[in-house]
Coordinates of C-alpha atoms and ligand atoms in Angstrom, one line a residue:
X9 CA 27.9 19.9 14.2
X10 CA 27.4 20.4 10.3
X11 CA 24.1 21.6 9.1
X12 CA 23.8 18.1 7.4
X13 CA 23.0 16.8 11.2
X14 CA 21.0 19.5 12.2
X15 CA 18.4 19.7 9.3
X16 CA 15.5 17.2 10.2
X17 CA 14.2 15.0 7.5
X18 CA 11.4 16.1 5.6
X19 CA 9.1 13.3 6.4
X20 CA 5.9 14.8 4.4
X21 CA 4.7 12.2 2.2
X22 CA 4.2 14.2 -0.9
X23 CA 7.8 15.5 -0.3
X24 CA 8.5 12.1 -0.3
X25 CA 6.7 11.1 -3.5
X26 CA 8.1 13.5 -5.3
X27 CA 11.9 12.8 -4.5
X28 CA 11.6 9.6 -5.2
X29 CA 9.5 10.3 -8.7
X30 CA 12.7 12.7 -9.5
X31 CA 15.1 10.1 -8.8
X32 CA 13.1 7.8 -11.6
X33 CA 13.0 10.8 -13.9
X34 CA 16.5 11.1 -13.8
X35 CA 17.0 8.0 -15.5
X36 CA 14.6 9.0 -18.9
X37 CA 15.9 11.7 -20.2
X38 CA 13.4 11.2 -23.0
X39 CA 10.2 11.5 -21.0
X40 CA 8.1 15.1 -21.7
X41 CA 8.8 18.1 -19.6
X42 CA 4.8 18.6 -19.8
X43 CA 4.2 14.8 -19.0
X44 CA 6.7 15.3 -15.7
X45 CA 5.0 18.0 -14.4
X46 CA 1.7 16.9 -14.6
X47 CA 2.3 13.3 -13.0
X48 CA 4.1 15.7 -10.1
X49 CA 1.0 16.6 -9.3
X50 CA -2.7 14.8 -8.9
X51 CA -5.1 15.3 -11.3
X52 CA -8.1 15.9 -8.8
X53 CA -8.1 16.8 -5.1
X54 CA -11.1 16.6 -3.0
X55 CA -11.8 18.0 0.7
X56 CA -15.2 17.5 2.5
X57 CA -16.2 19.0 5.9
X58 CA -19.4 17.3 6.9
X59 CA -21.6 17.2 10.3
X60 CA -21.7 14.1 12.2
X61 CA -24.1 13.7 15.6
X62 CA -21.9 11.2 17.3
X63 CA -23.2 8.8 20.3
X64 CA -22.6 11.3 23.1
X65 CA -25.1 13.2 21.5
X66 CA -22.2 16.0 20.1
X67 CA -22.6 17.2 16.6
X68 CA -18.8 17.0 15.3
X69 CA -17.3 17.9 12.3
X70 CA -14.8 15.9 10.2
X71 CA -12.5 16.4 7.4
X72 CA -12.5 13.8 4.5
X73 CA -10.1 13.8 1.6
X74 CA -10.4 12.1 -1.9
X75 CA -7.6 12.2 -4.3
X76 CA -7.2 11.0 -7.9
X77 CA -3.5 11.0 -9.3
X78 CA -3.8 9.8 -12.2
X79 CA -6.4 8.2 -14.3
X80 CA -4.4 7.8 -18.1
X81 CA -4.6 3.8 -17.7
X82 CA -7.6 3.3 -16.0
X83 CA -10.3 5.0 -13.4
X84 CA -9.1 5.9 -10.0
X85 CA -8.2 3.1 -7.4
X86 CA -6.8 3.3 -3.9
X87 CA -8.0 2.8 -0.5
X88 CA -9.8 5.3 2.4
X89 CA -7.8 5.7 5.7
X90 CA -9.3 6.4 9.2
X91 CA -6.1 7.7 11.5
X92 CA -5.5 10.9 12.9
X93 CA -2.4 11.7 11.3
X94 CA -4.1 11.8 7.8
X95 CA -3.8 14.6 6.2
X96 CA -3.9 16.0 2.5
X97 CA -0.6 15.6 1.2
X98 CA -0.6 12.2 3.3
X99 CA -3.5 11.1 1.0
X100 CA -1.3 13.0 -2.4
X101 CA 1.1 10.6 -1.8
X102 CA -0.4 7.5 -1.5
X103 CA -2.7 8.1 -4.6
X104 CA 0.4 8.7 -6.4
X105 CA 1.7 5.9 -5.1
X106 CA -1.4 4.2 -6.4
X107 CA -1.1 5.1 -10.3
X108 CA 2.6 3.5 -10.1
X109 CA 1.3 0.6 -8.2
X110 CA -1.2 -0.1 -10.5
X111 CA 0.9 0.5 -13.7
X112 CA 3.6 -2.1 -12.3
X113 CA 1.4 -5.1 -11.2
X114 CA 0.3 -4.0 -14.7
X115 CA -3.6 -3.7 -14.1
X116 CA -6.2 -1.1 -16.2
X117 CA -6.6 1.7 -13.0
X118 CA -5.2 4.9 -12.4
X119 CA -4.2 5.9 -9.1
X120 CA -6.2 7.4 -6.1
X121 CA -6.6 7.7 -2.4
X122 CA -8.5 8.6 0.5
X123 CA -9.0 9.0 4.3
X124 CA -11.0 11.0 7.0
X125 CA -8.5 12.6 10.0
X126 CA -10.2 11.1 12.9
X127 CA -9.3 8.0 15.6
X128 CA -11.7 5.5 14.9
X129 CA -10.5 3.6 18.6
X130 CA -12.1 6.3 20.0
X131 CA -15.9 6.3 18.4
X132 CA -19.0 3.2 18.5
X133 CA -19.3 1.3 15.3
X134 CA -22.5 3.1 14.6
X135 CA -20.4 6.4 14.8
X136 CA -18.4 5.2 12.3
X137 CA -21.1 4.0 9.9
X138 CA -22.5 7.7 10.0
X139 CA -19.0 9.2 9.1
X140 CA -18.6 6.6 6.5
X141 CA -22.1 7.3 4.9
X142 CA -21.6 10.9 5.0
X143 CA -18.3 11.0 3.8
X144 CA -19.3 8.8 0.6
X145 CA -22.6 11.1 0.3
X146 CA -20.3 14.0 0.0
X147 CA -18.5 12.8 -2.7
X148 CA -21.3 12.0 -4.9
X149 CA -20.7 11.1 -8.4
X150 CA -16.5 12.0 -7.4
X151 CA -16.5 7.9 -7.2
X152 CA -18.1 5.6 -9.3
X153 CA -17.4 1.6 -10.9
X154 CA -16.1 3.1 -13.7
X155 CA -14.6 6.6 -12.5
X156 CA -13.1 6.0 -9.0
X157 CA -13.1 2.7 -6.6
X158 CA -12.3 3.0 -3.1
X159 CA -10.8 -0.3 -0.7
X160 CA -9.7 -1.0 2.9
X161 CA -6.6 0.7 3.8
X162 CA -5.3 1.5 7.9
X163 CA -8.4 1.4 9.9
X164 CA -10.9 0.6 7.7
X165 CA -11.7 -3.1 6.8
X166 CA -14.6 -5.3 4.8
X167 CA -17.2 -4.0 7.3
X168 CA -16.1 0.2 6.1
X169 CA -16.3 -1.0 2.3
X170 CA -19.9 -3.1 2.8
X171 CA -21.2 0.5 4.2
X172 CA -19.9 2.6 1.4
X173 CA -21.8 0.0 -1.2
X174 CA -24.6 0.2 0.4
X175 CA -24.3 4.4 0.4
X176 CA -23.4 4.3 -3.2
X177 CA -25.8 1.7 -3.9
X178 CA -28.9 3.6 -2.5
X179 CA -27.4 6.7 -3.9
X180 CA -28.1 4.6 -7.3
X181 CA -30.7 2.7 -7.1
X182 CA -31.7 0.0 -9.8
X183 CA -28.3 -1.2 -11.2
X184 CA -25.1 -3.7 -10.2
X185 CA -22.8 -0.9 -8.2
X186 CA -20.8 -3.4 -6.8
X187 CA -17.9 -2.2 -8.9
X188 CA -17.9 0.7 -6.6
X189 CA -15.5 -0.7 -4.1
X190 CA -13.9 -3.6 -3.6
X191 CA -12.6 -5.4 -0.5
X192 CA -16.4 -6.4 0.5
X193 CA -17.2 -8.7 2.3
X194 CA -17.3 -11.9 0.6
X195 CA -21.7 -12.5 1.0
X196 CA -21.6 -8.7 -0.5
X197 CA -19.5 -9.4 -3.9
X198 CA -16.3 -9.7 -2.0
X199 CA -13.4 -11.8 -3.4
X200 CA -12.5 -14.9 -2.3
X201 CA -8.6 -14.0 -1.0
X202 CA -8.7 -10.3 -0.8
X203 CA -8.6 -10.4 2.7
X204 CA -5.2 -11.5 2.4
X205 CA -4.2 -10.6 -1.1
X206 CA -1.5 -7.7 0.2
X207 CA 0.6 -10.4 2.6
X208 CA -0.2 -12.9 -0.3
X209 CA 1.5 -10.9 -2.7
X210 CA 4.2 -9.8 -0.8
X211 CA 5.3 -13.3 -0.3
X212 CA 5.3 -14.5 -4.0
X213 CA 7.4 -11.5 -4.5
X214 CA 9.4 -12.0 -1.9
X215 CA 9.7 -16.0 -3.5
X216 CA 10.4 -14.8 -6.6
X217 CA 12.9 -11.9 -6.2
X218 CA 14.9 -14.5 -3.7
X219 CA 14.5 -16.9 -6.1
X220 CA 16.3 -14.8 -8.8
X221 CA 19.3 -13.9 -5.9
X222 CA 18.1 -10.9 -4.3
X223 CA 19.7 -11.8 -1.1
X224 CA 22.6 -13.6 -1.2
X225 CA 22.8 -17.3 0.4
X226 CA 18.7 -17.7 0.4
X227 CA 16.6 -19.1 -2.5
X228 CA 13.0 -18.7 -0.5
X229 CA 11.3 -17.7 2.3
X230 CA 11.5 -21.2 4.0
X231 CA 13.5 -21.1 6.6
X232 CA 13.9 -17.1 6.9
X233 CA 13.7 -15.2 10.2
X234 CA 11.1 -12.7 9.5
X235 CA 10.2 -9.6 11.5
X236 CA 7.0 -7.2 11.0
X237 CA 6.1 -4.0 12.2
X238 CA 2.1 -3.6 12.2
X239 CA -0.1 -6.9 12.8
X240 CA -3.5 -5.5 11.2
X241 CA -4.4 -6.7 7.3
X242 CA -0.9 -6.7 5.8
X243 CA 1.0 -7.9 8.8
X244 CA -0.7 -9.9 10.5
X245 CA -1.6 -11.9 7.3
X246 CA 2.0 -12.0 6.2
X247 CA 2.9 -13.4 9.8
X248 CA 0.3 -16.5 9.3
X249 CA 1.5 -16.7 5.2
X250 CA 5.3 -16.5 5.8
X251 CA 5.1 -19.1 8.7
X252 CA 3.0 -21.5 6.5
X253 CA 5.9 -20.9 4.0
X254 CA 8.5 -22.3 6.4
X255 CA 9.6 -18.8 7.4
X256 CA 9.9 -17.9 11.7
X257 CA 8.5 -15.2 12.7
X258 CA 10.4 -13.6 15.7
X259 CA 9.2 -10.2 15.9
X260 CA 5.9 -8.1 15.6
X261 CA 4.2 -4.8 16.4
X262 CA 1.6 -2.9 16.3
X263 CA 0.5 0.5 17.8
X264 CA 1.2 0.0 21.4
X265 CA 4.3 -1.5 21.2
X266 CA 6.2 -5.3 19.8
X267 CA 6.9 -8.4 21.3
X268 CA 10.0 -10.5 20.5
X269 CA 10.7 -14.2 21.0
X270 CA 14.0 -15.7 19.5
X271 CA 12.7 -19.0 18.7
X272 CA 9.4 -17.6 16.8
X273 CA 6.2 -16.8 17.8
X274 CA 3.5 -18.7 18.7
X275 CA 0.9 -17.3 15.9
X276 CA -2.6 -18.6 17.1
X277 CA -1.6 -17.9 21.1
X278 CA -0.8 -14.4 19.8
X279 CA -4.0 -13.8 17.8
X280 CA -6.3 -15.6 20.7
X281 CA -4.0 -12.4 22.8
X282 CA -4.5 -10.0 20.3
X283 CA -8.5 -10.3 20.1
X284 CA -8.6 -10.2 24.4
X285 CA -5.5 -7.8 24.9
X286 CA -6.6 -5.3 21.8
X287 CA -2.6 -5.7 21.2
X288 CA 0.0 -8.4 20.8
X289 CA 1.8 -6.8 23.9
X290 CA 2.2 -8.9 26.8
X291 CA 1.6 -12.4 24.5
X292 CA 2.6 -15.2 26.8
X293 CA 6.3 -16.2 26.3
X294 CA 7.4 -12.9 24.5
X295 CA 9.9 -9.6 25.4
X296 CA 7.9 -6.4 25.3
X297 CA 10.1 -3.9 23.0
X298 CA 9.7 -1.4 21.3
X299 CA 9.0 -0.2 17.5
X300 CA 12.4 1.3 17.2
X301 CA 14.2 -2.1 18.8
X302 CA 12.3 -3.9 16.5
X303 CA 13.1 -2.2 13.1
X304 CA 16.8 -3.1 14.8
X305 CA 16.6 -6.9 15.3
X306 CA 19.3 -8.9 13.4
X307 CA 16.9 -10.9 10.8
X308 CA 16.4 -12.2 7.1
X309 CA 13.2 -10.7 6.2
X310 CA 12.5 -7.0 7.5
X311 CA 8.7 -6.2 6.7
X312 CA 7.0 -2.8 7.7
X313 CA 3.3 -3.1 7.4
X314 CA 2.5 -0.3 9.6
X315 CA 2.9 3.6 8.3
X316 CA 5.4 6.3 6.5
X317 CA 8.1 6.9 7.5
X318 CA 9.6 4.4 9.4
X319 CA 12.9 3.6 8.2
X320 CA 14.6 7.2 8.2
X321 CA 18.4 8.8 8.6
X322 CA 18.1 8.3 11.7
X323 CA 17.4 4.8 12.2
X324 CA 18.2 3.1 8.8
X325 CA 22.0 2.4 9.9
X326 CA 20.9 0.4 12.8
X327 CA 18.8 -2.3 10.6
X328 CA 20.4 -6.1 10.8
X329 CA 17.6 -7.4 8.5
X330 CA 18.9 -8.7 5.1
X331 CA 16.4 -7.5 2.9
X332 CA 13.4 -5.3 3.5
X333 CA 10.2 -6.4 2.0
X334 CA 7.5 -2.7 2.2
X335 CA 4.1 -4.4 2.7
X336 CA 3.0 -0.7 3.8
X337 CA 3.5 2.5 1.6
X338 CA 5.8 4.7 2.1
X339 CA 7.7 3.2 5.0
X340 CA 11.0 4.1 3.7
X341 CA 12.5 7.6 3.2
X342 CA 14.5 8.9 0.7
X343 CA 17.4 8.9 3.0
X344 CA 16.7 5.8 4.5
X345 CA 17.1 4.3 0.8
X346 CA 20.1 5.9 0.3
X347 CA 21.6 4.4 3.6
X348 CA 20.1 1.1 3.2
X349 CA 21.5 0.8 -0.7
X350 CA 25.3 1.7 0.9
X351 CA 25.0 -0.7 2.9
X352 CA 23.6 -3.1 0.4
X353 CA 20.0 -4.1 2.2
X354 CA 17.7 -4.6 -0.9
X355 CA 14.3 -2.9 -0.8
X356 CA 11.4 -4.6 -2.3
X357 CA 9.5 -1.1 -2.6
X358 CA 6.1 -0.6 -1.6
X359 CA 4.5 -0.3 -5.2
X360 CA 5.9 -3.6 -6.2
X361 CA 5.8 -5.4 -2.8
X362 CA 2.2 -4.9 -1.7
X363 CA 0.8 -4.6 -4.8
X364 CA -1.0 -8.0 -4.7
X365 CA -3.9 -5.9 -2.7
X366 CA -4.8 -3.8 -5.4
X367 CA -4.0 -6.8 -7.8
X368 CA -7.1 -8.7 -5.8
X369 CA -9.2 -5.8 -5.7
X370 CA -8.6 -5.8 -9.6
X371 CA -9.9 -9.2 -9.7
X372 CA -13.3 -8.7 -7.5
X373 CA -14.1 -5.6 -9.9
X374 CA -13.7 -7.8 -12.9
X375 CA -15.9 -10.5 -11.1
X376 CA -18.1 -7.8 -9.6
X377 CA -18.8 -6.4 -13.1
X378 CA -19.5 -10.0 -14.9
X379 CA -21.8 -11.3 -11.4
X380 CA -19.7 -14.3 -11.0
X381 CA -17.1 -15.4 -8.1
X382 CA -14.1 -17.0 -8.9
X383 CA -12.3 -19.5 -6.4
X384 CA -9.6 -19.1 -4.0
X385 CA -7.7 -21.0 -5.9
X386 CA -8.2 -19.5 -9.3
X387 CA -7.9 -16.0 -7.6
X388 CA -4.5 -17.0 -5.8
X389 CA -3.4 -18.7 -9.6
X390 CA -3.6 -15.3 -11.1
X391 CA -2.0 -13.3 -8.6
X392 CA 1.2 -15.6 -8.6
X393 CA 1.4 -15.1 -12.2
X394 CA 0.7 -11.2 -12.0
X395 CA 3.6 -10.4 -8.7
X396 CA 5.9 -13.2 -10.5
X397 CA 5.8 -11.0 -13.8
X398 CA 5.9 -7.8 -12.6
X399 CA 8.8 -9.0 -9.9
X400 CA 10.6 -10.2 -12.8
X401 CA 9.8 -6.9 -14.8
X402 CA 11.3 -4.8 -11.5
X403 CA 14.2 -7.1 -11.5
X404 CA 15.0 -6.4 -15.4
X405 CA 14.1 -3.1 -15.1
X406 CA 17.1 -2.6 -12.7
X407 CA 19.7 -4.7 -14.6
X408 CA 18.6 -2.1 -17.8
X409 CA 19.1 0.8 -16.3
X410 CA 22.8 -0.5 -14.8
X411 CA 23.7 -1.0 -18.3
X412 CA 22.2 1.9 -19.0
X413 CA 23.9 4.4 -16.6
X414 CA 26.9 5.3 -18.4
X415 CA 24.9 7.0 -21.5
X416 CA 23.0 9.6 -19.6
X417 CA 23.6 13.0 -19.0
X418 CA 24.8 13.0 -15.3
X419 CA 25.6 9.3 -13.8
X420 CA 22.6 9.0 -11.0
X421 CA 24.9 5.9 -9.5
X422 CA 23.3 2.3 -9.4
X423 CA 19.8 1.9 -9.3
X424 CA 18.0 0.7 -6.6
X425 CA 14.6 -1.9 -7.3
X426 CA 12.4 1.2 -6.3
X427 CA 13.7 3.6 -8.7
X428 CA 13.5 0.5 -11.0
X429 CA 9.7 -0.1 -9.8
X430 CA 9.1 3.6 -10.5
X431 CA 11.0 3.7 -13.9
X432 CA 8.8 0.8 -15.4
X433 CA 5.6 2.5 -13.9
X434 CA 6.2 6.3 -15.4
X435 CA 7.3 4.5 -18.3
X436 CA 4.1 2.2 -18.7
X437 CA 1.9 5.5 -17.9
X438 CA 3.7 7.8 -20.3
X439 CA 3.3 5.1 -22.9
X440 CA -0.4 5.5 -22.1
X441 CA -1.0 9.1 -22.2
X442 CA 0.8 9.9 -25.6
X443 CA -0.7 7.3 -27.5
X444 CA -4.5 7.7 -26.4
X445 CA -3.2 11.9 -26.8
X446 CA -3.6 14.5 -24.3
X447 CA -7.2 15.9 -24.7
X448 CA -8.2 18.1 -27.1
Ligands
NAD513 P1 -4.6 -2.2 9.4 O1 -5.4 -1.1 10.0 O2 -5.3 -3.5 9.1 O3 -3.4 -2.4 10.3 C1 -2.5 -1.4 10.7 C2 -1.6 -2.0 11.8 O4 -0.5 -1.1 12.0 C3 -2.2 -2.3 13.1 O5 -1.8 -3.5 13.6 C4 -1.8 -1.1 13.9 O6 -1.8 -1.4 15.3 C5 -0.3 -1.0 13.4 N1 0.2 0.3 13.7 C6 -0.3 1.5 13.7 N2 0.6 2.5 14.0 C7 1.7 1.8 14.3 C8 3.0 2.2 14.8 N3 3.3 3.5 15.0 N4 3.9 1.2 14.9 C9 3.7 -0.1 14.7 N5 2.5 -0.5 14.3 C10 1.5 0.4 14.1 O7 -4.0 -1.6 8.1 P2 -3.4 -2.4 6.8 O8 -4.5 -2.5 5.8 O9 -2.7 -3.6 7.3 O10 -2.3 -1.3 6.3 C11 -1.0 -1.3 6.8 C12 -0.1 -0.7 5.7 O11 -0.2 -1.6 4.5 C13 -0.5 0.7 5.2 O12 0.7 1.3 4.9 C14 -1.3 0.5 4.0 O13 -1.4 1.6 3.2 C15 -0.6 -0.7 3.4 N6 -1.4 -1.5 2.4 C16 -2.6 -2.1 2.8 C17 -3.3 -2.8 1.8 C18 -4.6 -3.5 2.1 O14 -5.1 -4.1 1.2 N7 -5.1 -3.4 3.3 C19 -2.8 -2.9 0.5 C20 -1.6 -2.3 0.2 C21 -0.9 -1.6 1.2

């Protein structure tokens, strides 16, 4: 066996990040040595160990982590994570992640993330209210309307972010600190469409890259078999949203396991299942398989919504979908892109693709800081018009750096629509930085 086989895939995230920000890099020869190095790394890290007396009566301690990437365009944004797997260079990466989403859908934040390493399926609701509370009482003045503005991400929902206002906002007493987070409830300066903003935005990218012949032989999503790993915010919202856009969904997951039925699901039997079951396994009229058969089904429309690290060298040959659409972050590894690009399976990456969350969460600030709330249509309006423009901006982006290839130093072979994402987002930052001047 050669030692190509044997090595295992770095799957860290921050690895992971940072491959793929090379790979961009590669491509602009003209961009600073300084300004490389210092969007490698985040520009503040954050790590609280705090006390929490949990139902049983137990005093248990928990590890919380806030990150800030990047804050040149913007103050921080990115959402706080409640899974046992998080850990630091988890949270690095997706706040990195965050300063290139936010630079591409082409709204004024930076990039940041958080998350607490603990199972919230295991703990009461009013044990997670505590280590909420505690968690945002530790960081203190680290987040702020204007500084750094948490949202929902895996495990944490409107309830989590109407908690961390109301920490914040006794923390500050006497003035509007809604602005602190968004993805509130809608009673609690919420946003009408948040909720579903991420599978919302995914499909008017989805529209619009098919539209400008991303996949060839399909114009839209009507009439696309469509398969998604993770039925929580992002995927089980992009199930209802692609169905109502004429797509069938034939495939979905979540932690404990996917169910499959050729001739598409039945949506509202599976989320009546879902609420009584706790999983869609075991939905009336489906095949129980698993999360690695389902990554394989034969399909139009691939969409991980779940985690990192999905698609990987060792599972990235056996996808049938015809294009890949990364509602999550990060499901897709540096060799899985590789693999996938051979065998010509566009990617719509994760900082294009799912952007339309943050895009939302842009929009409830704005409403949030002037008191007034906007309609679902007005909100839904102005995120077609943002993922359409920024889609089209990836798209262009790509076709430019083809041309473009032959001119730099070492060829780094066609570009794929994440480097593309990722050259328009360094680009965009970079543009930033020098012309507001690096301090002092
Ligand atoms: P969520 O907690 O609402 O849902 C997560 C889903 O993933 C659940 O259905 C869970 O059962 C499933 N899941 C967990 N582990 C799994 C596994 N090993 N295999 C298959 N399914 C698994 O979280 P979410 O907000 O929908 O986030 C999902 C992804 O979307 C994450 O990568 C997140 O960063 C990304 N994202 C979310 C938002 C947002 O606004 N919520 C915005 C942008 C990106």
């Amino acid at each position: 066996m050669s030692a190509a086989t044997t090595t295992p895939e770095d799957l860290n995230p921050f690895h992971i990040a940072a491959q793929q920000f090379d790979r961009a890099v590669a491509c602009m020869p003209d961009l600073k040595k300084g300004l490389i190095d210092c969007f490698k790394r985040p520009n503040r890290t954050v790590i609280v160990e705090f006390p929490v007396e949990t139902d049983d009566g137990s005093i248990r301690i928990f590890t919380g982590y806030r990150v800030l990437h990047n804050q040149m365009r913007g103050p921080g944004k990115g959402g706080i994570r409640y899974h046992p797997a998080v850990t630091l260079d988890e949270v690095r990466a997706l706040a990195a992640w965050m300063t290139w989403k936010c630079a591409v859908i082409d709204v004024p934040f930076g990039g940041a993330k958080g998350g607490i390493a603990f199972n919230p399926k295991e703990h009461s609701a009013a044990d997670i209210r505590k280590i909420t509370r505690r968690y945002i009482a530790e960081l203190g003045d680290l987040i702020g309307p204007y500084t750094d503005i948490p949202a929902p991400d895996v495990y944490t929902d409107a309830r989590t972010m109407a908690w961390i206002y109301d920490t914040y906002s006794m923390m500050h007493p006497g003035r509007n600190n809604l602005g602190v987070v968004t993805g509130k409830p809608l009673d609690i300066g919420g946003s009408h469409g948040r909720q579903e903003a991420t599978a919302r935005g995914c499909l008017f990218a989805a529209e619009r890259a098919l539209l400008r012949g991303l996949s060839p032989g399909r114009d839209g999503v009507d009439g696309a078999r469509v398969v998604i790993q993770g039925f929580g915010n992002a995927g089980g919202n992009a199930a209802q949203l692609f169905r109502d856009a004429g797509a069938t969904i034939i495939a979905v997951s979540d932690s404990k396991g996917g169910i499959h039925n050729d001739d598409g699901l039945d949506l509202a039997a599976l989320a009546a299942h879902k609420e009584k079951a706790g999983s869609v396994v075991g939905a009336h009229g489906t095949r129980t398989i698993s999360n690695a058969e389902l990554l394989g089904l034969e399909c139009d429309i691939l969409i991980p919504a779940a985690l990192e690290c999905q698609l990987r060298a060792d599972n990235a040959a056996a996808v049938r979908a015809k294009l890949i659409l990364e509602a999550a972050n990060g499901p897709t590894t540096p060799a899985a892109d590789r693999i996938l690009q051979e065998r010509g399976i566009p990617v719509l990456p994760d900082i294009l693709a799912n952007s339309g969350g943050v895009c939302v969460s842009y929009f409830e600030w704005v409403q949030n800081n002037e008191n007034e709330q906007w309609d679902l249509q007005e909100v839904n309006h102005k995120l077609r018009v943002k993922m359409e423009r920024a889609t089209d901006a990836v798209i262009e982006q790509q076709a430019q750096l083809n041309r473009q290839r032959g001119q730099l130093p070492a060829d780094p072979g066609p570009t794929d629509l994440r480097t593309a994402a990722l050259v328009l987002a360094v680009e965009r930052v970079a543009d930033v930085a020098l012309k507001r001047g690096i301090w002092p």
